[in-house]
Coordinates of C-alpha atoms in Angstrom, one line a residue:
M26 CA 0.0 0.0 0.0
K27 CA 2.8 2.4 0.9
K28 CA 4.7 1.5 -2.3
Q29 CA 1.5 2.2 -4.4
A30 CA 1.0 5.6 -2.6
A31 CA 4.6 6.5 -3.3
V32 CA 4.2 5.7 -7.0
V33 CA 1.0 7.8 -7.2
A34 CA 2.8 10.7 -5.4
K35 CA 5.7 10.5 -7.9
Q36 CA 3.3 10.6 -10.8
L37 CA 1.5 13.6 -9.4
R38 CA 4.8 15.4 -8.8
N39 CA 5.8 14.7 -12.4
H40 CA 2.4 16.0 -13.6
V41 CA 2.8 19.3 -11.7
G42 CA 6.3 19.6 -13.1
E43 CA 5.0 19.3 -16.6
F44 CA 3.2 22.6 -16.2
K45 CA 5.6 24.9 -18.0
P46 CA 4.0 28.0 -19.5
K47 CA 6.3 30.3 -21.5
V48 CA 6.5 34.1 -21.8
I49 CA 5.5 35.1 -25.3
F50 CA 4.9 38.9 -25.0
A51 CA 4.4 41.6 -22.3
Y52 CA 2.9 45.0 -21.7
S53 CA 3.8 47.9 -19.3
Q54 CA 1.2 50.4 -18.2
K55 CA 2.3 53.7 -16.9
G56 CA -0.7 55.9 -16.0
K57 CA -3.0 55.5 -19.1
E58 CA -0.2 54.7 -21.5
L59 CA 0.2 51.1 -22.7
I60 CA 3.6 50.0 -24.0
F61 CA 4.2 46.4 -25.3
N62 CA 7.5 45.7 -23.5
Q63 CA 8.8 45.0 -20.0
S64 CA 10.0 48.5 -19.4
L65 CA 8.3 48.8 -16.0
L66 CA 9.7 45.6 -14.7
H67 CA 12.8 46.2 -12.6
P68 CA 15.2 43.9 -10.8
Y69 CA 15.1 43.7 -7.1
K70 CA 17.9 43.9 -4.6
L71 CA 17.5 43.0 -0.9
N72 CA 18.6 45.5 1.6
P73 CA 21.1 43.6 3.8
L74 CA 20.2 45.8 6.8
L75 CA 16.6 44.6 6.6
E76 CA 17.2 40.9 5.8
I77 CA 15.8 39.0 8.7
G78 CA 18.3 37.0 10.8
D79 CA 21.2 37.8 13.2
R80 CA 21.5 41.5 12.8
T81 CA 21.9 44.8 14.6
P82 CA 18.4 46.3 15.0
P83 CA 17.9 48.6 12.0
D84 CA 16.0 51.8 11.6
Y85 CA 12.6 50.5 10.2
P86 CA 11.6 52.6 7.2
S87 CA 8.0 53.9 7.0
L88 CA 5.8 52.4 4.3
R89 CA 3.3 55.3 4.6
V90 CA 5.6 57.9 2.9
G91 CA 4.0 59.1 -0.4
C92 CA 0.5 57.6 0.2
Q93 CA -1.2 61.0 0.0
K94 CA -0.1 61.3 -3.7
F95 CA -1.3 57.8 -4.6
T96 CA -4.4 57.3 -6.8
P97 CA -5.7 53.7 -6.9
K98 CA -7.3 52.2 -10.0
V99 CA -11.1 51.8 -9.7
F100 CA -13.1 50.2 -12.6
S101 CA -16.5 51.7 -13.7
D102 CA -19.4 49.3 -14.3
R103 CA -19.1 50.0 -18.0
E104 CA -15.4 49.3 -18.3
S105 CA -13.9 46.0 -19.5
R106 CA -11.7 44.3 -17.0
I107 CA -9.7 42.6 -19.7
S108 CA -9.0 45.6 -22.0
N109 CA -5.2 45.5 -21.6
M110 CA -5.1 41.8 -22.1
L111 CA -7.1 41.9 -25.3
K112 CA -5.0 44.8 -26.6
T113 CA -1.9 42.8 -25.9
I114 CA -3.2 39.7 -27.6
L115 CA -4.1 41.8 -30.7
E116 CA -0.6 43.3 -30.8
Y117 CA 0.9 39.8 -30.5
E118 CA -1.4 38.6 -33.3
R119 CA 0.1 41.2 -35.7
N120 CA 3.2 39.0 -36.1
N121 CA 1.8 35.6 -35.0
P122 CA -1.1 33.6 -36.6
V123 CA -4.3 33.3 -34.6
K124 CA -4.8 29.7 -33.5
E125 CA -8.1 28.2 -34.7
E126 CA -8.3 25.7 -31.8
L127 CA -10.2 26.3 -28.6
E128 CA -8.1 28.5 -26.4
I129 CA -8.6 30.1 -23.0
Y130 CA -7.9 33.9 -22.6
C131 CA -7.8 35.0 -18.9
H132 CA -6.0 36.8 -16.2
N133 CA -3.7 34.3 -14.5
G134 CA -5.5 34.7 -11.1
L135 CA -8.4 32.8 -12.5
F136 CA -6.5 29.5 -12.0
S137 CA -5.9 30.2 -8.3
D138 CA -9.4 31.3 -7.8
I139 CA -10.8 28.1 -9.3
I140 CA -8.5 25.9 -7.4
L141 CA -9.1 27.6 -4.1
R142 CA -12.9 28.1 -4.6
T143 CA -12.8 31.8 -3.8
K144 CA -15.8 34.1 -3.6
D145 CA -14.8 35.7 -6.9
K146 CA -17.2 35.8 -9.9
Y147 CA -16.3 36.1 -13.5
D148 CA -18.0 37.0 -16.8
V149 CA -17.3 34.3 -19.4
I150 CA -17.8 34.3 -23.2
L151 CA -17.2 31.5 -25.7
Y152 CA -16.5 33.7 -28.8
K153 CA -14.8 32.6 -32.0
N154 CA -13.6 29.4 -30.3
K155 CA -11.9 31.5 -27.6
F156 CA -13.0 30.8 -24.0
I157 CA -12.7 34.3 -22.5
F158 CA -12.9 35.1 -18.8
A159 CA -13.2 38.6 -17.3
G160 CA -13.2 39.5 -13.6
T161 CA -16.0 41.5 -12.1
E162 CA -14.3 43.2 -9.2
T163 CA -14.5 47.1 -9.4
R164 CA -12.1 47.7 -6.5
R165 CA -14.5 50.2 -5.0
G166 CA -14.2 50.6 -1.2
Q167 CA -10.7 49.1 -0.9
N168 CA -8.4 50.6 1.7
K169 CA -6.1 53.1 0.0
L170 CA -3.3 52.8 2.5
I171 CA -3.3 49.0 2.5
N172 CA -3.1 49.0 -1.3
Y173 CA -0.3 51.6 -1.3
I174 CA 2.0 49.9 1.2
G175 CA 2.3 46.8 -0.9
L176 CA 3.3 48.8 -3.9
K177 CA 5.7 50.9 -1.7
F178 CA 7.4 47.7 -0.5
E179 CA 7.9 46.7 -4.1
A180 CA 9.3 50.2 -4.9
M181 CA 11.8 49.9 -2.1
L182 CA 13.2 46.6 -3.3
T183 CA 13.5 47.8 -6.9
G184 CA 14.9 51.2 -6.2
Q185 CA 12.0 53.1 -7.6
E186 CA 10.2 56.3 -6.5
S187 CA 7.1 56.1 -4.3
P188 CA 4.2 54.9 -6.5
K189 CA 1.7 57.5 -7.6
D190 CA -0.7 55.1 -9.3
T191 CA -1.0 51.4 -10.1
S192 CA 1.4 51.4 -13.0
H193 CA 2.6 47.8 -13.6
C194 CA 4.0 45.2 -16.0
K195 CA 2.2 42.0 -17.1
L196 CA 3.6 39.1 -19.0
L197 CA 1.6 37.3 -21.6
L198 CA 1.9 33.6 -21.0
E199 CA 1.1 30.6 -23.2
G200 CA 0.6 27.1 -22.0
N201 CA -1.7 24.2 -21.4
V202 CA -4.0 23.1 -18.6
G203 CA -4.4 19.5 -19.7
K204 CA -6.4 19.6 -22.9
F205 CA -7.0 23.3 -22.6
P206 CA -4.5 25.6 -24.4
Y207 CA -4.5 29.1 -22.9
K208 CA -3.0 32.6 -23.0
S209 CA -3.0 34.5 -19.8
V210 CA -1.6 37.8 -18.4
V211 CA 0.1 37.8 -15.1
E212 CA 1.4 40.8 -13.2
V213 CA 5.0 40.3 -12.0
D214 CA 6.5 42.5 -9.3
S215 CA 10.2 42.1 -10.1
Y216 CA 12.9 39.6 -11.2
K217 CA 16.5 38.7 -10.6
M218 CA 19.0 37.4 -13.2
S219 CA 20.3 33.9 -13.0
G220 CA 22.9 33.7 -15.8
S221 CA 21.0 34.9 -18.9
E222 CA 17.6 34.0 -17.5
K223 CA 15.1 36.1 -15.5
K224 CA 13.7 34.6 -12.3
Y225 CA 10.4 36.3 -11.8
A226 CA 9.4 37.3 -8.3
E227 CA 6.2 37.8 -6.3
M228 CA 6.4 40.3 -3.3
K229 CA 4.1 40.0 -0.3
L230 CA 3.8 42.2 2.7
V231 CA 2.4 40.8 6.0
F232 CA 1.3 42.4 9.2
C233 CA 2.9 40.7 12.1
P234 CA 1.6 42.2 15.4
K235 CA 3.6 42.4 18.6
T236 CA 6.7 41.2 16.9
T237 CA 10.1 42.1 18.4
E238 CA 13.5 42.3 16.8
E239 CA 14.7 39.6 19.2
E240 CA 12.1 37.2 17.9
L241 CA 12.9 37.8 14.3
S242 CA 16.7 37.6 14.8
V243 CA 16.5 34.0 15.9
T244 CA 14.7 32.8 12.7
R245 CA 18.0 31.9 10.9
T246 CA 16.5 29.5 8.3
N247 CA 13.6 30.1 5.9
F248 CA 11.7 27.2 7.4
E249 CA 12.1 28.7 10.9
L250 CA 10.8 32.1 9.6
L251 CA 7.8 30.5 7.9
S252 CA 7.0 28.6 11.1
Y253 CA 7.2 31.8 13.1
L254 CA 4.9 33.7 10.7
R255 CA 2.4 30.9 10.8
K256 CA 2.0 31.5 14.5
K257 CA 1.9 35.3 14.4
V258 CA 0.2 36.3 11.1
F259 CA -3.6 36.1 11.0
N260 CA -4.9 33.6 8.5
F261 CA -1.4 32.7 7.4
D262 CA -2.3 29.3 6.0
Q263 CA -4.8 30.8 3.6
K264 CA -2.2 33.4 2.6
M265 CA 0.4 30.8 2.0
K266 CA -2.0 28.7 0.0
K267 CA -2.8 31.6 -2.3
W268 CA 0.9 32.6 -2.7
L269 CA 1.8 29.0 -3.6
F270 CA -0.7 28.8 -6.4
Q271 CA -0.1 32.4 -7.6
C272 CA 3.6 31.7 -8.0
H273 CA 3.1 28.2 -9.5
F274 CA 0.6 29.3 -12.2
G275 CA 2.3 32.7 -12.7
L276 CA 5.8 31.5 -13.5
Q277 CA 7.3 33.2 -10.4
E278 CA 10.1 31.3 -8.9
K279 CA 10.9 33.7 -6.1
L280 CA 8.7 34.9 -3.2
I281 CA 9.8 37.9 -1.2
I282 CA 8.0 38.3 2.1
G283 CA 8.2 41.6 4.0
I284 CA 7.0 42.1 7.6
R285 CA 5.5 45.3 8.9
N286 CA 4.5 46.4 12.3
E287 CA 1.5 48.3 13.8
D288 CA 3.1 51.6 12.8
F289 CA 3.4 50.6 9.1
E290 CA 7.1 50.3 9.3
L291 CA 9.0 47.6 7.4
M292 CA 10.7 45.4 10.0
G293 CA 12.4 43.0 7.6
M294 CA 12.3 40.8 4.6
R295 CA 13.4 37.4 3.4
E296 CA 13.7 35.8 -0.1
F297 CA 12.2 32.3 -0.6
D298 CA 12.6 30.0 -3.6
L299 CA 9.3 28.4 -4.7
Q300 CA 10.7 24.8 -5.2
H301 CA 13.4 24.8 -2.5
D302 CA 11.6 26.6 0.3
I303 CA 7.9 27.1 -0.2
V304 CA 6.9 23.7 -1.6
P305 CA 9.0 21.7 1.0
Y306 CA 7.5 23.8 3.8
V307 CA 3.9 23.2 2.6
R308 CA 4.7 19.5 2.2
E309 CA 5.9 19.4 5.8
D310 CA 3.4 21.6 7.7
M311 CA 0.4 22.0 5.4
R312 CA -0.3 18.6 4.1
G313 CA -3.7 19.2 2.7
T314 CA -2.5 22.2 0.7
Y315 CA 0.4 20.1 -0.6
E316 CA -2.0 17.5 -1.9
Q317 CA -4.0 20.2 -3.6
Y318 CA -0.8 21.4 -5.2
L319 CA 0.0 17.9 -6.5
E320 CA -3.5 17.5 -7.9
S321 CA -3.9 21.1 -9.1
I322 CA -3.5 20.6 -12.9
D323 CA -6.0 17.7 -12.9
T324 CA -8.4 19.7 -10.7
L325 CA -8.2 22.8 -12.8
E326 CA -8.7 20.9 -16.1
E327 CA -11.8 19.1 -14.6
R328 CA -13.4 22.4 -13.4
L329 CA -12.7 24.2 -16.7
A330 CA -14.2 21.3 -18.6
Y331 CA -17.3 21.6 -16.4
I332 CA -17.7 25.3 -17.1
Y333 CA -17.1 24.7 -20.8
R334 CA -19.8 22.0 -21.0
Q335 CA -22.4 24.2 -19.3
I336 CA -21.9 26.9 -21.8
T337 CA -21.9 24.7 -24.9
F338 CA -25.1 23.0 -23.8
T339 CA -27.0 26.3 -23.5
Q340 CA -25.3 28.8 -25.8
S341 CA -27.5 30.1 -28.6
E342 CA -25.3 32.9 -29.9
E343 CA -21.6 33.6 -29.6
T344 CA -22.1 37.0 -28.0
Q345 CA -23.9 35.6 -25.0
V346 CA -22.3 36.6 -21.7
Y347 CA -22.4 34.2 -18.8
R348 CA -21.5 34.7 -15.1
F349 CA -19.9 32.0 -13.0
S350 CA -18.9 31.7 -9.4
C351 CA -15.6 30.2 -8.3
T352 CA -17.4 28.7 -5.3
N353 CA -19.5 26.2 -7.2
F354 CA -18.5 26.7 -10.8
R355 CA -22.1 27.0 -11.9
V356 CA -22.7 29.1 -15.0
K357 CA -25.8 31.2 -15.7
P358 CA -26.6 33.5 -18.6
H359 CA -26.0 37.1 -17.6
G360 CA -27.5 40.4 -18.8
R361 CA -24.1 42.2 -19.0
Q362 CA -23.6 43.6 -22.5
F363 CA -21.2 41.8 -24.7
N364 CA -19.3 45.0 -25.6
R365 CA -18.7 45.8 -22.0
V366 CA -16.6 42.6 -21.6
L367 CA -14.8 42.6 -24.9
I368 CA -13.5 45.8 -26.5
P369 CA -14.3 47.4 -29.9
Q370 CA -10.7 46.8 -31.2
Y371 CA -11.1 43.1 -30.5
T372 CA -14.5 42.6 -32.0
K373 CA -13.5 44.7 -35.1
S374 CA -10.6 42.4 -35.6
H375 CA -12.7 39.3 -34.9
P376 CA -16.3 40.3 -35.9
A377 CA -19.3 38.4 -34.6
K378 CA -21.4 36.4 -37.0

């Protein structure tokens, strides 16, 4: 029995390892300007004075500085959530033939939302054999300071000025989830060079209440620090689960975790490698999440197939918009107008029947 279980586990590990999307294009958005390159993606460098471990207590920098000049992005009800993605795909198509096969177009977060059964809802259209997903979140009512300090943390590590808006860089990825080919866009925070290769990084900031310098200084290894954060950070298991799948599906091999205190000061940071630090930690201390990780590609393919079947059974015209919930994956026709999900440039290039 144990031998059989070991064989199954090895097969699952191999299956997860086969998930290898590739970067085929990118865009950078600065303010309202869209540029099809990685110009807003900057390499990171850890501040040795703030790296957690045996150190002299540093002066903790404030993460609040510059917040008053920050303008967060809020979507209107009439605005497409996938405008930049579709513009990027159109630009990519100028020099690359459009595939006739069924293909998913989405933001990369869709995959994590489906695996984790979040409360998120998506508009979905099956148009010209493209299975197109668009988020529905407007970002109204979000806490401006909380939004800002995450971006400020990224700016500190990449040597940039305090952010004034949500300017960012997203990569266009191409890959397969089982039988489903896809193109997705994923926002990446930074990267580091390894030889001639970019290792993309996700950066996360956590609030660690009542933490002292002495407590942080004794967490010498990455495993020790993660174990410490699990005890101190509210809902840490859920955060770690989300980070694991974001990095896995988003081609991000590095995770930088920053720790802040009650005064919004950055107390320290640590770099983690997805395969050498995060996955082994999850395997050891979060067994259920590790099993989800091993089975994630099969699970995702199965749930995408279920969504696809529901649409093909009920679709009467290719401009029909559906709404589905990541909680139960049920799809219902929705009254949202087709041209508020797609954009005129896309439908002009790919006209409806």
